[in-house]
Amino acid sequence: MSRHEVNGVRRETVPPQPTPADTVAAAPAAPAAPAPPPPAEFGYEGLHGRNPLGETAFAALCARLPSVLGRTALMAWAIDRRAVLLLLGCQLLTGVSAAVQLSYTADAMRHLLGTGPVPERLHAALPTLLAISVAAGTGRVATALSSYADGRITPRLTTAADSALVAAVCRVEASAYAEDGFADRQEAAEMGVVRTHVMVQDATRFTAALVRMVTASGVLTVLHRLLLPLLLLAVVPAGVGAVLSARVTYETHYANVADRTVRQMMRWWSTTPKYGDEVRANGMRGYLLFWYRTVSERIDARTLRAAPRMLRIVLASSAIGGVFLVATWAALAWLTLTGRVAMPIAATAVVAVQTTLAALNQLVIHGAAMFHTSLYLADMRSFLDLAAEHAPKQSGSLPNGPVREIRLDDVRYRYPGNAAPAVDGVSLTLRRGRIVAVVGENGSGKSTLVRLIARIHPADTGTVTWDGVDVATVAPDSVWAHTGLVPQNFAQWPLRARENVTLGQPHTRDDGPVWEALDAVGLRETVGELPHGLDTLLAREVFGGTELSGGQWQRLACSRAFYRRPGLLILDEPTSQMDARGEHAILERVKAIADDRITVVITHQLENTRVADEIVVMRHGRIAEQGPYEELATAGGLFQELLTLSKDR
């Protein structure tokens, strides 16, 4: 306690007593948690992980430019021929304009720097000056029209490249995704799509600079043949430096491909609202941010390590180019002072040197940009070639009509990179009108088996036949035209409710079949209560969109398969997220439509297998047991064991 006076009044104050929180704060600090381990190192490796610049000489890199120009011209020609013709016409017009300006400049200088009264000299030079003005204006108009033509070509060219990449990825066999390096090659190809939008612009500017340089250098050579070689020597080092810098930039990009791929995936998983509950409630935010920063810093570190190399290249090329540029101006001054070049010609030479130098600089800048972009476009083209290699080559088709029997004979399949087969020597017959349940422990090969049945994966050995036709010999699309699949990891498409049902099938204006499919899964009332019914966008992330629960999404995925009315219906854990009412609706629908199709159900809820005519029990990629529910439930095998465990939960 302490005493003090305020306005003559003695007061006593009591020091504040420590609160429980203060007591806790005063306690010894708990030991800090150890820092989390850093993310693993990711490398762009595997079967296709080879740097295309690793063994390429500098001359070969420069030789890319003509082929790049040719391919760009062909791509643009396929997109918009009129715009290409306009673009070429504008380039020629720009060159003619530059030539006229320089040619008439010499005549104008002769009058302006001649003898006689100034008004007379100006009057004599006026026609030439007007011609120069008209030529300059024409060049400006040509440049504007060139930009317009570029604006017509570039967006459609980028869309064409992007669409080609998406189509290529959708066409490949599913096994390609498991191949080493495939995902990294796809990420590298994505950069090619991004860079496509600047390719036409760079090619246009490169061509325009080339035309201007040719016309200006022609005039310069006429003035004196010594000036052009000196100018070329002044600019060539900058060109070499730009190409070498582009190579260093690409090498850094190449080294970061794998890290960028994984970082992009982690960014999506960390920030999408669908998984926000797990991230927050499980305290993942801190580590995910640490992980993201660490990988980003690793990418930045590689970029920073390349900076000194870039600086050395730029300094060396600039220094060498500067020496020759000084020599050019010195040579022009010497020629003038010694009388080898008249003053009007010297003045014209100054303009020609400036024009040629500017054109050469633009030629170097946009040539290097084209070279740089060509590296990424080469990645895109090589990936498209790779995707084409992995695309199905079959062109036959299944006969029309319903599928009556699917037979597997000694089928084996091993995922790339795995030592053991996922399906090992399976023989099985599925018949129309029967429901087959496939059960087993995790990793027993259930999902792989149905992928083989549906020709999502082609068998490594053995045969899968549909009504006697080996599906390995026909186009996969002809098989998938008869299938309906509800996968375990189903998609939640950001589309309208109607499109989520009809996706993959032709749809008319009649919504009757759509409502029938929704009725089959018990979703009519739910969809009817949405803000816009079937026209409601199912994506809460988009303004005006609405979200469904997990079980409702799963019912919607089932309705999509029912809407197809397929000859083969595959349901992989179709009721795992549903309540009892939804599960009952699905199973009743499966039984009701089973007579005119082959039905395969994968489930861990073994009581649901009562709906099946036959149960196939998988273990280590093989069929361990097979038979009806009543028989297997009392056979003392794996099915009975799993059934007992499920009841003892």
PDB file of N, CA and C in Angstrom, residues 32 82 95 98 105 163 233 236 299 314 325 356 389 419 427 474 478 547 620 644:
ATOM      1  N   ALA A  32       8.895 -24.493 -26.279  1.00  0.00           N
ATOM      2  CA  ALA A  32       8.352 -24.250 -27.621  1.00  0.00           C
ATOM      3  C   ALA A  32       8.268 -25.551 -28.403  1.00  0.00           C
ATOM      4  N   ARG A  82      -7.939 -14.006 -93.074  1.00  0.00           N
ATOM      5  CA  ARG A  82      -8.032 -12.588 -93.421  1.00  0.00           C
ATOM      6  C   ARG A  82      -7.155 -11.740 -92.507  1.00  0.00           C
ATOM      7  N   GLY A  95       7.306  -1.407 -93.979  1.00  0.00           N
ATOM      8  CA  GLY A  95       8.635  -1.384 -94.581  1.00  0.00           C
ATOM      9  C   GLY A  95       8.745  -0.363 -95.693  1.00  0.00           C
ATOM     10  N   ALA A  98       8.955   3.073 -94.200  1.00  0.00           N
ATOM     11  CA  ALA A  98      10.286   3.386 -93.662  1.00  0.00           C
ATOM     12  C   ALA A  98      11.265   3.698 -94.781  1.00  0.00           C
ATOM     13  N   THR A 105      14.454  11.617 -97.041  1.00  0.00           N
ATOM     14  CA  THR A 105      15.179  12.424 -96.065  1.00  0.00           C
ATOM     15  C   THR A 105      16.460  12.986 -96.675  1.00  0.00           C
ATOM     16  N   SER A 163      -7.647 -25.490 -75.578  1.00  0.00           N
ATOM     17  CA  SER A 163      -8.609 -26.553 -75.861  1.00  0.00           C
ATOM     18  C   SER A 163      -7.899 -27.825 -76.324  1.00  0.00           C
ATOM     19  N   LEU A 233      27.561  -5.225 -85.551  1.00  0.00           N
ATOM     20  CA  LEU A 233      28.429  -5.637 -84.442  1.00  0.00           C
ATOM     21  C   LEU A 233      27.985  -5.014 -83.128  1.00  0.00           C
ATOM     22  N   VAL A 236      24.534  -7.310 -82.327  1.00  0.00           N
ATOM     23  CA  VAL A 236      24.615  -8.771 -82.210  1.00  0.00           C
ATOM     24  C   VAL A 236      24.930  -9.227 -80.783  1.00  0.00           C
ATOM     25  N   ILE A 299      11.452 -22.097 -54.518  1.00  0.00           N
ATOM     26  CA  ILE A 299      11.326 -21.659 -55.917  1.00  0.00           C
ATOM     27  C   ILE A 299      12.039 -20.323 -56.110  1.00  0.00           C
ATOM     28  N   VAL A 314      24.196  -9.816 -69.186  1.00  0.00           N
ATOM     29  CA  VAL A 314      23.739  -8.489 -69.617  1.00  0.00           C
ATOM     30  C   VAL A 314      24.905  -7.503 -69.647  1.00  0.00           C
ATOM     31  N   LEU A 325      29.070   0.394 -80.855  1.00  0.00           N
ATOM     32  CA  LEU A 325      28.185   1.532 -81.124  1.00  0.00           C
ATOM     33  C   LEU A 325      28.984   2.835 -81.147  1.00  0.00           C
ATOM     34  N   THR A 356      17.999   2.332 -88.095  1.00  0.00           N
ATOM     35  CA  THR A 356      18.505   0.956 -88.152  1.00  0.00           C
ATOM     36  C   THR A 356      18.781   0.428 -86.761  1.00  0.00           C
ATOM     37  N   GLU A 389       0.579 -40.425 -77.914  1.00  0.00           N
ATOM     38  CA  GLU A 389       1.116 -41.782 -77.779  1.00  0.00           C
ATOM     39  C   GLU A 389       0.302 -42.606 -76.786  1.00  0.00           C
ATOM     40  N   ALA A 419       5.007 -52.871 -57.781  1.00  0.00           N
ATOM     41  CA  ALA A 419       5.604 -54.187 -57.997  1.00  0.00           C
ATOM     42  C   ALA A 419       4.537 -55.268 -58.148  1.00  0.00           C
ATOM     43  N   SER A 427     -10.959 -64.359 -63.256  1.00  0.00           N
ATOM     44  CA  SER A 427     -11.913 -64.816 -64.275  1.00  0.00           C
ATOM     45  C   SER A 427     -13.309 -64.672 -63.689  1.00  0.00           C
ATOM     46  N   VAL A 474     -11.615 -52.396 -79.549  1.00  0.00           N
ATOM     47  CA  VAL A 474     -12.586 -51.407 -79.997  1.00  0.00           C
ATOM     48  C   VAL A 474     -12.288 -50.065 -79.342  1.00  0.00           C
ATOM     49  N   SER A 478     -16.935 -46.359 -77.562  1.00  0.00           N
ATOM     50  CA  SER A 478     -18.050 -47.244 -77.907  1.00  0.00           C
ATOM     51  C   SER A 478     -18.424 -48.130 -76.726  1.00  0.00           C
ATOM     52  N   GLU A 547     -25.139 -24.654 -52.441  1.00  0.00           N
ATOM     53  CA  GLU A 547     -24.395 -25.864 -52.138  1.00  0.00           C
ATOM     54  C   GLU A 547     -25.327 -26.951 -51.630  1.00  0.00           C
ATOM     55  N   HIS A 620      -6.223 -59.440 -52.133  1.00  0.00           N
ATOM     56  CA  HIS A 620      -4.914 -59.352 -52.793  1.00  0.00           C
ATOM     57  C   HIS A 620      -5.037 -59.479 -54.311  1.00  0.00           C
ATOM     58  N   THR A 644     -19.185 -60.406 -39.687  1.00  0.00           N
ATOM     59  CA  THR A 644     -19.210 -60.434 -38.220  1.00  0.00           C
ATOM     60  C   THR A 644     -18.594 -59.163 -37.647  1.00  0.00           C
TER      61      THR A 644
END
